[in-house]
Amino acid sequence: MAVARVACPVLIGRESELSLLEDSLLSAIRGEGGVVVLGGEAGMGKSRLVRELAHRAERLGCAVMSGTCSEAELSLPYLPFLEGIGNYLTRQDVPAVRERLGPAAAELGQLFPQMGHAGPVTADPMMSKLRLFEAIVLLLTDAARSRGLLAVVEDLHWADPATRELVDYATRRLRSTKVMMLATYRTDEMHRKHALLPSIQTWRRSGQAQLMEINALDAQGVKAMVTCIFDEVQVSDEFRDFVHDRSEGNPFVLEEMLRDAIDHGDIFRTDKGWDRKSVHEIRLPATVRETILQRLERLQPVEVEVLSAASAIGLTFDVATLAAVAGKPEAAVALALESCVTNQLLEEADRPAGRYCFRHALTREAVYEDIGMCVAAAEAAIAAHAYRDAADLFERAIPHVKDAIERGRLMCRAADAYWNNTETLAAKALLEHGIADLEAAGLTVEAAGHRLLLGRCYWELLRTDLAREQFMRARDVLETQGPSEALAVAYIRLSGLDLFDKSGGGGLEDALRAAEIAKAAGSNMAMAWSWNFIALAKMGVGDVEEGFRYMEDSFRAGTEGNDYFQARNAIFNGSWSAIHLGLGRRAKAWSARQVPGTESWPYYIDGLLALHQGSVGRALAQARTALEKSRESGRGRMWSTTPRPGCGPVWPQVTPRRRSRTFATLTPRAQTWAPRQTPSPRPQGRSRIGSRRS
């Protein structure tokens, strides 16, 4: 037997609830209809129970209508009735229905055009609504005229106001009819301010609707589900108790847990039947966790922080202990807990003693594991170039991290994502805090790597003085650790500042030092990048041909080493330099070069050439196309240029987005590149970078 979808094929443990619902249906068939409201937590099996009742209704010859309320904030009025009645009418002789309903058919035309032209609108909107409600009731009773009608409205907790009013009207008007209306809602959604709660309370007091609640399965019910799903005769008491405790008797959670265990090989098929790993290795499914975590989005940041601290304590806790763990005053913690109770995440275990508990073990575990989920999702977002999403996810995790080192690292990761999304100010603020946390913990070398990005942020904000300070501080710390890729980048950054701030030859010394360090560290990336800056510095003192030879080597090293950011840097700087030196043919040759992942490059460079040739219109068109291509690829940051106001012409250094590890990862890549033939800084009069590296 193969289990593609873990779902219990039969309804288990709901015999009493199904019997009560069937009794209500039989009463409706006898002309004693009404409204039944079925409540239960998410995953308890309300929809499964409704489907089973619908099958039985059809076997009894009843008509069945079914509609579902929408979770969307702006759902259509009467949406479940539009769905249920609309589908019903497609199977009917509509002219005959119109004839039987008489004047009411015109009222229904407001919602169902096939019923004819809508009736005249009166000045009294309340009377118009009552006539529409009455017309819907008449349609329902007409559908039930032979053997009765089961009308289902699911997910009433998401109902729009009009739907809630209509259901409430039905509780008064469907008595003594052959119509049974069955509405379902989630009890775990019923916080004190929920719009449906007053109706539920009124129906309970007045008896206008029959209220039922579906509860968790007991251990025997869980055992019966497991044996049925796996077609096994017996299940051990250990496994029965484990899955019952973990799922807390929630059928949906149980099915998801078992499916996840099969997917991960924790439960597996053998020649002798099904077997499993230790019960402690079976994990909480992501789908259930994500469902639980949606409720956290309603909370304020301080409430999420308190709830996260509570999850670290356990299922139950007291206010005093939680305040100590969260590092907040007891009064603030108490207010946060009240909000969590309102949102049905926590319950009061002993109010006088100030003890609380999580309503569900899954809730506590989901909150506890949320930090790891956020970080993993953020890394996935970075891989997809969704930098703003990544930054938001990192920032969501930061308040829950108590360890100063991990918090500092997350801040720097979020900053890198913000910077890649061209949000330099946000990146700067997070880097300043993150670097402070790392340095306070004694991780000065790690912090130095992040100072390189902080300096770049200052540079883009036109504070080259502060940028230089950051680059120099990073350089001084990294020098103590010997050659590394990050140290080479520090010298490259200083070289770039000199190219902007000094006329002629600026930056050459630092660029040469960067190449020397890159060679010692075995970093092809830093080597290719350093040659780019040597080239610009050479051109700045008039050694144009030598500069272009270095630029050529930079491009080739970047492409052969798959360091495409540096290769693009060489393309841009080579094209720009040739254009401003009046070397049109060479500019065209440079601009024709391409490397992987550069869809916007041809348009951007072509725009530069067009501008140089005086074709402003074509230049603007190409620039717009380049921007569109850049956005489509998810790379909002194409270039990071920082011209220095008030200075004369310079050889501009343009730095495409560098992978975050360039600025944050300080471990030298010597082991990675040691077996490769790494080129040395090219001596005067020679060119080429040696043989192709494997």
XYZ file of C-alpha atoms in Angstrom:
694
model
C 0.000 0.000 0.000
C 1.301 3.458 -0.884
C 0.033 6.517 0.956
C 0.100 9.495 -1.415
C -2.250 11.556 0.706
C -2.616 10.831 4.397
C -6.342 11.162 4.999
C -8.635 8.954 6.999
C -11.072 7.380 4.505
C -13.920 7.203 7.002
C -15.323 9.555 9.628
C -14.091 8.450 13.042
C -15.060 9.585 16.506
C -17.936 11.801 15.360
C -20.802 9.357 15.653
C -22.727 11.347 18.274
C -22.334 14.671 16.437
C -23.375 13.110 13.137
C -26.389 11.506 14.793
C -27.549 14.875 16.175
C -27.127 16.548 12.800
C -29.009 13.753 11.070
C -31.848 14.114 13.588
C -32.054 17.839 12.742
C -32.164 16.996 9.031
C -34.969 14.460 9.542
C -36.868 17.057 11.573
C -36.537 19.501 8.660
C -37.887 16.884 6.257
C -40.913 16.628 8.545
C -41.413 20.414 8.359
C -39.582 21.361 11.567
C -36.584 23.104 10.052
C -34.252 25.684 11.492
C -30.612 26.712 11.806
C -27.828 24.614 13.331
C -24.502 26.320 14.103
C -21.526 23.977 14.373
C -18.394 25.298 16.090
C -14.943 23.850 16.609
C -11.256 24.688 16.405
C -9.470 24.630 13.070
C -8.763 21.085 11.969
C -11.330 19.375 14.191
C -13.275 18.043 11.207
C -16.232 20.404 10.789
C -16.084 20.355 6.996
C -15.671 16.575 6.963
C -18.752 16.244 9.146
C -20.702 18.603 6.885
C -19.741 16.587 3.800
C -20.886 13.378 5.423
C -24.230 14.950 6.322
C -24.602 16.263 2.765
C -24.070 12.749 1.367
C -26.762 11.408 3.660
C -29.106 14.258 2.704
C -28.675 13.421 -0.982
C -29.387 9.746 -0.294
C -32.623 10.857 1.397
C -33.569 12.831 -1.714
C -32.961 16.283 -0.197
C -31.692 19.217 -2.206
C -28.278 20.503 -1.069
C -26.855 24.020 -1.404
C -23.406 24.923 -0.140
C -21.368 28.131 0.022
C -18.287 29.338 1.875
C -17.442 32.726 3.354
C -14.230 34.323 2.128
C -11.203 35.214 4.249
C -10.621 38.275 2.056
C -11.065 41.575 3.879
C -13.364 42.938 1.147
C -15.483 39.930 0.220
C -18.731 40.194 -1.731
C -21.925 40.658 0.305
C -23.941 37.432 0.641
C -21.049 35.482 -0.933
C -21.962 31.997 0.434
C -25.583 32.481 -0.702
C -24.463 33.687 -4.116
C -22.390 30.524 -4.415
C -24.944 28.061 -3.051
C -28.086 29.451 -4.677
C -26.280 30.318 -7.905
C -25.068 26.731 -8.353
C -28.535 25.435 -7.469
C -30.223 27.621 -10.113
C -27.950 26.303 -12.871
C -29.609 22.915 -12.407
C -33.205 24.216 -12.309
C -35.932 25.288 -14.719
C -35.475 28.982 -13.896
C -38.725 30.212 -15.590
C -40.665 27.701 -13.521
C -38.918 28.877 -10.360
C -39.722 32.511 -11.234
C -43.372 31.604 -11.744
C -43.601 29.835 -8.378
C -41.938 32.703 -6.506
C -44.033 35.421 -8.101
C -43.089 38.979 -7.047
C -40.210 37.649 -4.920
C -38.359 36.694 -8.090
C -37.885 40.370 -8.941
C -36.292 40.963 -5.531
C -33.867 38.112 -6.186
C -32.875 39.807 -9.432
C -30.633 42.081 -7.320
C -28.313 39.107 -6.727
C -29.232 36.649 -9.481
C -29.799 38.271 -12.908
C -31.275 35.033 -14.276
C -34.245 35.605 -11.992
C -35.286 38.692 -13.959
C -35.074 42.447 -13.574
C -34.506 43.679 -10.045
C -37.475 45.286 -8.348
C -37.737 49.046 -7.840
C -35.464 50.557 -5.203
C -37.366 52.167 -2.347
C -36.362 55.123 -0.279
C -36.168 52.935 2.826
C -33.033 50.752 2.550
C -34.093 48.659 5.571
C -37.341 47.646 3.864
C -35.451 46.793 0.670
C -33.123 44.532 2.666
C -36.037 42.801 4.426
C -37.751 42.131 1.099
C -34.524 40.622 -0.253
C -34.133 38.451 2.861
C -37.724 37.273 2.584
C -37.266 36.496 -1.107
C -34.216 34.331 -0.284
C -36.207 32.484 2.394
C -38.991 31.851 -0.132
C -36.467 30.495 -2.624
C -35.017 28.156 0.015
C -38.469 26.871 0.987
C -39.323 26.376 -2.681
C -36.171 24.277 -3.110
C -37.249 22.205 -0.089
C -40.829 21.683 -1.277
C -40.453 17.973 -2.077
C -37.977 16.233 0.234
C -36.347 19.075 2.133
C -33.215 21.186 1.756
C -29.811 21.245 3.448
C -28.306 24.751 3.040
C -24.662 24.935 4.189
C -22.815 28.148 5.075
C -19.192 27.371 5.949
C -16.635 29.545 7.775
C -19.165 31.957 9.253
C -16.337 33.556 11.270
C -15.217 35.179 7.985
C -18.717 36.281 6.977
C -19.378 39.800 5.749
C -21.972 41.832 7.734
C -24.737 41.190 5.182
C -24.253 37.425 5.404
C -24.323 37.502 9.210
C -27.575 39.482 9.120
C -29.149 37.046 6.662
C -28.184 34.001 8.757
C -29.627 35.700 11.833
C -32.848 36.394 9.875
C -32.960 32.726 8.866
C -32.917 31.631 12.526
C -36.297 33.383 12.884
C -37.884 32.439 9.551
C -36.886 28.847 8.831
C -38.882 27.284 11.638
C -41.857 25.248 10.407
C -40.154 24.833 7.010
C -38.402 21.905 5.359
C -35.086 23.776 5.354
C -32.126 22.945 7.574
C -29.420 25.609 7.434
C -26.078 24.413 8.778
C -23.444 27.079 9.488
C -19.898 26.341 10.676
C -17.384 28.586 12.426
C -14.053 28.354 14.190
C -14.246 28.693 17.938
C -10.537 29.577 18.101
C -11.289 32.712 16.057
C -13.838 34.019 18.573
C -11.859 36.676 20.401
C -13.842 39.159 22.470
C -14.116 41.710 19.687
C -15.063 39.338 16.880
C -18.108 40.547 14.944
C -19.780 37.115 15.048
C -19.534 36.687 18.815
C -22.654 38.768 19.728
C -24.746 36.653 17.335
C -23.420 33.417 18.836
C -24.234 34.650 22.337
C -27.738 35.764 21.279
C -28.527 32.431 19.618
C -27.312 30.563 22.679
C -29.528 32.615 25.030
C -32.638 32.698 22.833
C -32.495 29.183 21.455
C -33.246 30.534 17.961
C -30.427 28.364 16.606
C -29.217 24.977 17.730
C -25.546 25.315 18.746
C -23.191 22.343 18.625
C -19.467 22.082 19.211
C -17.072 19.479 17.881
C -14.249 18.591 20.251
C -10.921 16.798 20.117
C -10.674 13.048 19.654
C -9.707 10.914 22.617
C -6.772 8.496 22.511
C -8.927 5.673 21.179
C -10.253 7.895 18.402
C -6.710 8.808 17.392
C -5.748 5.122 17.408
C -8.706 4.306 15.194
C -7.655 7.019 12.706
C -4.075 5.733 12.547
C -5.108 2.117 12.005
C -7.553 3.203 9.315
C -5.032 5.430 7.483
C -2.323 2.771 7.392
C -4.693 -0.187 7.088
C -3.023 -1.746 10.102
C -4.703 -4.024 12.596
C -2.828 -2.748 15.626
C -0.982 0.364 16.819
C 1.295 0.320 19.866
C 0.156 2.151 22.968
C 3.387 4.176 22.885
C 2.740 5.459 19.378
C -0.966 6.005 20.106
C -0.182 8.109 23.169
C 2.570 10.006 21.350
C 0.471 11.072 18.394
C -2.481 11.842 20.651
C -0.356 14.091 22.861
C 1.303 15.779 19.908
C -1.900 16.363 17.946
C -4.048 16.910 21.056
C -6.755 14.950 19.282
C -6.979 17.332 16.314
C -7.710 15.138 13.242
C -6.232 17.571 10.711
C -3.048 18.004 12.727
C -2.784 14.241 13.094
C -3.086 13.681 9.342
C -0.563 16.423 8.577
C 1.841 15.039 11.155
C 1.667 11.561 9.694
C 2.038 12.857 6.141
C 5.096 14.885 7.137
C 6.587 11.845 8.868
C 6.163 9.771 5.691
C 7.620 12.538 3.511
C 10.713 12.728 5.714
C 11.109 8.958 6.062
C 10.219 8.959 9.768
C 7.440 6.478 8.957
C 8.256 4.084 6.138
C 7.017 1.018 4.327
C 8.832 -2.318 4.680
C 8.213 -5.834 3.374
C 6.481 -6.646 6.641
C 4.337 -3.505 6.772
C 4.734 -0.007 8.140
C 7.586 0.893 10.488
C 8.827 4.116 12.047
C 11.740 5.831 13.696
C 11.753 6.856 17.331
C 8.702 8.894 18.272
C 10.965 11.774 19.286
C 12.122 12.228 15.681
C 8.653 12.912 14.230
C 8.356 16.636 13.581
C 5.662 19.266 13.524
C 4.493 19.852 9.916
C 5.246 23.253 8.402
C 1.700 23.627 7.096
C 0.246 23.462 10.614
C 2.941 25.737 12.006
C 2.306 28.348 9.354
C -1.417 28.273 10.095
C -0.747 28.925 13.763
C 1.750 31.697 13.102
C -0.740 33.690 11.040
C -2.406 34.632 14.312
C 0.814 36.241 15.552
C 0.487 38.902 12.860
C -2.357 40.452 14.866
C -0.067 41.154 17.815
C 2.042 44.184 18.591
C 5.855 43.686 18.606
C 6.026 43.774 22.419
C 3.291 41.130 22.605
C 5.154 38.884 20.175
C 8.321 39.336 22.233
C 6.529 38.331 25.447
C 4.872 35.348 23.749
C 8.232 34.240 22.358
C 9.768 34.385 25.834
C 6.836 32.361 27.182
C 7.408 29.665 24.558
C 10.973 29.281 25.803
C 9.687 28.570 29.334
C 7.197 25.849 28.434
C 3.487 25.112 28.123
C 2.660 26.798 31.439
C 4.293 29.739 33.169
C 3.658 32.522 35.655
C 3.810 36.275 35.137
C 6.757 36.852 37.480
C 8.977 34.262 35.776
C 7.977 35.466 32.330
C 8.746 39.089 33.249
C 12.219 38.045 34.372
C 12.881 36.062 31.183
C 11.511 38.782 28.894
C 13.277 41.549 30.809
C 10.127 43.669 31.070
C 7.978 45.050 33.918
C 5.269 42.713 35.176
C 2.557 45.246 34.310
C 3.664 45.354 30.660
C 3.872 41.557 30.540
C 0.369 41.236 32.022
C -1.068 43.527 29.343
C 0.654 41.538 26.614
C -0.700 38.290 28.037
C -4.237 39.676 28.053
C -3.914 40.383 24.339
C -2.620 36.849 23.724
C -5.616 35.461 25.616
C -7.949 37.649 23.535
C -6.370 36.260 20.383
C -6.844 32.702 21.705
C -3.150 31.901 21.845
C -3.051 31.542 25.629
C -5.448 30.621 28.426
C -5.559 31.547 32.099
C -4.545 28.446 34.018
C -4.882 30.085 37.446
C -5.704 33.793 37.355
C -5.228 34.523 41.112
C -1.809 32.888 40.970
C -0.919 34.653 37.723
C -0.405 31.410 35.807
C -1.065 31.031 32.073
C -0.738 28.251 29.537
C -0.680 27.880 25.776
C -4.052 26.791 24.394
C -2.366 24.177 22.244
C 1.025 22.539 22.376
C 1.335 23.262 18.661
C 0.973 26.969 19.344
C 3.827 26.964 21.815
C 6.084 24.947 19.503
C 5.286 27.078 16.472
C 6.120 30.282 18.339
C 9.290 28.748 19.734
C 10.491 27.674 16.277
C 9.404 30.869 14.510
C 12.879 32.452 14.669
C 14.441 29.643 12.703
C 11.610 29.749 10.187
C 12.068 33.471 9.649
C 15.801 33.125 9.099
C 15.387 30.189 6.719
C 12.705 32.047 4.772
C 14.911 35.137 4.634
C 17.799 33.137 3.184
C 15.448 31.700 0.558
C 14.248 35.223 -0.264
C 17.844 36.366 -0.763
C 18.480 33.459 -3.124
C 15.469 34.675 -5.129
C 16.748 38.297 -5.041
C 13.682 39.308 -2.972
C 15.802 41.527 -0.743
C 13.024 43.560 0.869
C 11.167 40.387 1.824
C 14.382 39.032 3.316
C 14.950 42.218 5.319
C 11.388 42.089 6.694
C 11.829 38.452 7.730
C 15.148 39.127 9.458
C 13.635 42.072 11.317
C 10.681 39.930 12.373
C 13.106 37.492 14.008
C 15.383 40.073 15.668
C 13.097 41.024 18.622
C 12.868 37.370 19.701
C 16.638 36.805 19.868
C 18.030 37.269 23.368
C 21.624 36.330 22.581
C 23.457 39.563 21.746
C 25.786 37.882 19.255
C 23.020 36.235 17.252
C 20.982 39.432 17.383
C 23.931 41.418 16.053
C 24.447 38.943 13.232
C 20.771 39.068 12.246
C 20.886 42.871 12.237
C 23.849 42.813 9.875
C 22.158 40.260 7.621
C 19.026 42.417 7.514
C 21.205 45.441 6.736
C 22.819 43.644 3.825
C 19.361 42.824 2.445
C 18.227 46.433 2.837
C 21.367 47.686 1.099
C 20.785 45.328 -1.811
C 17.277 46.788 -2.041
C 18.759 50.327 -2.311
C 17.519 51.251 1.206
C 20.812 52.649 2.423
C 19.515 54.524 5.490
C 17.790 51.428 6.863
C 20.945 49.393 6.251
C 23.128 51.988 8.022
C 20.962 52.050 11.153
C 20.948 48.265 11.524
C 24.676 47.969 10.860
C 25.502 50.510 13.552
C 23.556 48.497 16.138
C 24.649 45.084 14.895
C 28.343 45.981 14.792
C 28.093 47.392 18.318
C 26.633 44.087 19.585
C 29.362 42.057 17.902
C 32.184 44.253 19.167
C 30.738 44.276 22.689
C 30.955 40.474 22.577
C 34.615 40.681 21.507
C 34.000 39.661 17.875
C 35.977 42.558 16.447
C 37.164 40.675 13.365
C 33.644 39.652 12.389
C 32.455 43.194 13.043
C 35.230 44.563 10.835
C 33.802 42.714 7.864
C 30.459 44.445 8.385
C 32.203 47.813 8.713
C 33.069 47.510 5.030
C 29.346 47.631 4.189
C 28.725 50.387 6.740
C 31.442 52.439 5.062
C 29.806 51.855 1.700
C 26.504 53.122 3.157
C 28.187 56.325 4.358
C 29.782 56.700 0.934
C 26.393 56.501 -0.791
C 25.056 59.072 1.677
C 27.856 61.451 0.550
C 29.756 61.156 3.843
C 33.058 60.035 2.388
C 34.836 61.159 5.567
C 32.840 58.656 7.639
C 33.210 56.047 4.907
C 36.995 56.368 5.007
C 36.939 56.037 8.790
C 35.000 52.761 8.559
C 37.232 51.325 5.832
C 40.369 52.201 7.782
C 39.018 50.739 11.035
C 38.139 47.534 9.205
C 41.564 47.456 7.534
C 43.441 47.922 10.812
C 41.584 45.045 12.503
C 41.829 42.709 9.532
C 45.565 43.353 9.060
C 46.173 41.577 12.392
C 44.660 38.376 10.968
C 46.855 38.083 7.896
C 45.789 38.051 4.234
C 42.069 37.565 3.630
C 39.487 38.371 1.006
C 37.868 40.899 3.353
C 41.188 42.698 3.898
C 41.682 42.945 0.134
C 38.178 44.422 -0.162
C 39.063 46.991 2.514
C 41.986 48.202 0.388
C 39.792 48.164 -2.726
C 37.295 50.422 -0.953
C 40.030 52.811 0.117
C 41.346 52.832 -3.433
C 37.880 53.721 -4.691
C 37.640 56.659 -2.287
C 41.007 57.955 -3.434
C 39.937 57.711 -7.074
C 37.082 60.054 -6.284
C 38.802 62.366 -3.844
C 42.166 62.831 -5.510
C 43.041 63.958 -8.995
C 45.343 61.746 -11.070
C 46.836 58.522 -9.763
C 44.680 58.388 -6.659
C 44.108 54.920 -5.308
C 46.923 53.144 -7.095
C 48.887 52.234 -3.967
C 45.870 50.770 -2.195
C 44.768 48.895 -5.328
C 48.225 47.323 -5.699
C 48.164 46.350 -2.020
C 44.712 44.797 -2.541
C 46.052 42.681 -5.424
C 48.977 41.518 -3.298
C 46.661 40.470 -0.457
C 44.196 38.814 -2.840
C 46.994 36.663 -4.240
C 48.140 35.613 -0.763
C 44.565 34.846 0.294
C 43.814 32.902 -2.880
C 40.817 35.090 -3.727
C 40.159 35.302 -7.451
C 37.253 37.674 -6.798
C 39.393 40.207 -4.953
C 42.173 39.826 -7.517
C 39.847 40.570 -10.427
C 38.357 43.522 -8.564
C 41.734 44.987 -7.560
C 42.923 44.968 -11.191
C 39.860 47.029 -12.056
C 40.992 49.748 -9.651
C 44.602 49.551 -10.760
C 43.310 50.133 -14.287
C 41.379 53.260 -13.288
C 44.320 54.625 -11.356
C 46.679 54.026 -14.296
C 44.312 55.810 -16.660
C 44.081 58.678 -14.174
C 47.793 59.458 -14.636
C 47.602 59.127 -18.396
C 48.843 55.546 -18.752
C 45.781 54.656 -20.803
C 46.994 51.550 -22.623
C 48.405 50.017 -19.454
C 45.123 50.792 -17.728
C 43.095 49.042 -20.421
C 45.382 46.004 -20.186
C 44.626 45.746 -16.473
C 40.921 46.243 -17.224
C 41.106 43.407 -19.734
C 42.700 41.153 -17.133
C 40.034 42.139 -14.592
C 37.269 41.165 -17.019
C 38.867 37.848 -17.922
C 39.587 36.913 -14.309
C 36.019 37.707 -13.365
C 34.454 35.667 -16.153
C 36.824 32.705 -15.837
C 36.384 32.597 -12.059
C 32.581 33.024 -12.285
C 32.859 36.297 -10.340
C 30.404 38.036 -12.619
C 29.941 41.121 -10.457
C 33.589 41.989 -10.948
C 33.363 41.163 -14.650
C 30.407 43.564 -14.987
C 32.402 46.168 -13.090
C 35.141 45.865 -15.708
C 32.642 46.127 -18.583
C 31.123 49.286 -17.174
C 34.382 50.984 -16.237
C 36.007 49.973 -19.518
C 33.076 51.350 -21.519
C 32.834 54.532 -19.444
C 36.559 55.204 -19.625
C 36.694 54.658 -23.395
C 33.705 56.966 -23.929
C 35.228 59.786 -21.881
C 38.610 59.368 -23.532
C 36.996 59.692 -26.957
C 37.841 56.131 -27.935
C 34.566 55.342 -29.664
C 35.624 52.095 -31.319
C 37.060 50.750 -28.069
C 33.951 51.870 -26.177
C 31.758 49.949 -28.602
C 33.928 46.841 -28.235
C 33.736 46.977 -24.435
C 29.999 47.576 -24.428
C 29.436 44.516 -26.636
C 30.755 42.213 -23.908
C 28.289 40.272 -21.789
C 28.403 37.926 -18.840
C 25.694 35.668 -17.350
C 22.876 37.393 -15.514
C 23.284 40.763 -17.211
C 20.020 41.155 -19.098
C 19.979 44.922 -18.568
C 23.624 45.493 -19.533
C 23.325 45.836 -23.304
C 20.625 48.485 -22.936
C 22.466 50.460 -20.275
C 25.782 50.566 -22.096
C 24.066 51.306 -25.407
C 22.393 54.232 -23.674
C 25.782 55.572 -22.572
C 27.111 55.340 -26.103
C 24.012 57.022 -27.498
C 24.395 59.859 -25.004
C 28.058 60.275 -25.931
C 27.049 60.465 -29.591
C 24.442 63.137 -28.837
C 21.360 60.926 -29.293
C 19.567 61.905 -26.079
C 16.233 60.320 -27.029
C 17.737 56.918 -27.703
C 19.850 57.178 -24.555
C 16.768 57.803 -22.399
C 14.862 54.964 -24.050
C 17.717 52.524 -23.459
C 18.133 53.686 -19.864
C 14.432 53.102 -19.176
C 14.628 49.642 -20.726
C 17.690 48.841 -18.603
C 15.815 49.833 -15.451
C 12.812 47.728 -16.420
C 15.020 44.707 -17.105
C 16.788 45.228 -13.794
C 13.518 45.344 -11.856
C 12.176 42.294 -13.695
C 15.214 40.307 -12.658
C 14.795 41.338 -9.021
C 18.008 43.358 -8.972
C 16.923 46.817 -7.962
C 20.489 47.851 -7.223
C 22.381 47.865 -10.493
C 25.013 50.455 -9.688
C 26.257 52.316 -6.660
C 27.810 55.516 -7.877
C 28.740 58.295 -5.499
C 30.055 61.354 -7.303
C 31.856 63.881 -5.189
C 30.115 67.276 -5.423
C 32.226 70.150 -6.586
C 35.157 68.232 -7.991
C 36.399 68.068 -11.554
C 36.276 65.100 -13.905
C 37.298 61.788 -12.334
C 37.488 58.202 -13.437
C 34.271 57.016 -11.806
C 34.319 53.757 -9.911
C 31.018 51.958 -10.288
C 30.473 48.957 -8.060
C 27.723 46.493 -8.924
C 26.030 44.655 -6.068
C 28.487 42.300 -4.462
C 27.343 39.096 -2.835
C 26.806 39.621 0.859
C 29.581 37.231 1.833
C 32.142 39.682 0.434
C 31.348 42.101 3.206
C 30.321 39.787 5.998
C 32.302 36.548 5.675
C 35.851 36.849 6.918
C 37.062 33.297 6.597
C 39.706 33.335 3.821
C 38.876 31.256 0.781
C 42.426 29.926 0.654
C 41.304 26.292 0.978
C 38.888 26.774 -1.906
C 41.364 28.471 -4.223
C 44.680 26.966 -3.083
C 44.719 24.243 -5.768
C 44.091 26.827 -8.480
C 46.680 28.775 -10.398
C 46.004 32.263 -9.015
C 47.413 35.158 -11.060
C 49.863 37.604 -9.535
C 49.672 41.372 -9.916
C 50.706 41.796 -13.543
C 54.224 43.203 -13.946
C 54.819 46.212 -16.195
C 54.834 45.267 -19.848
C 53.110 41.899 -19.440
C 49.545 40.963 -19.902
C 47.290 37.983 -19.366
C 46.369 36.210 -16.190
C 47.849 32.808 -16.826
C 46.116 29.598 -17.792
C 42.386 29.060 -17.302
C 41.573 27.831 -13.800
C 39.498 24.699 -13.400
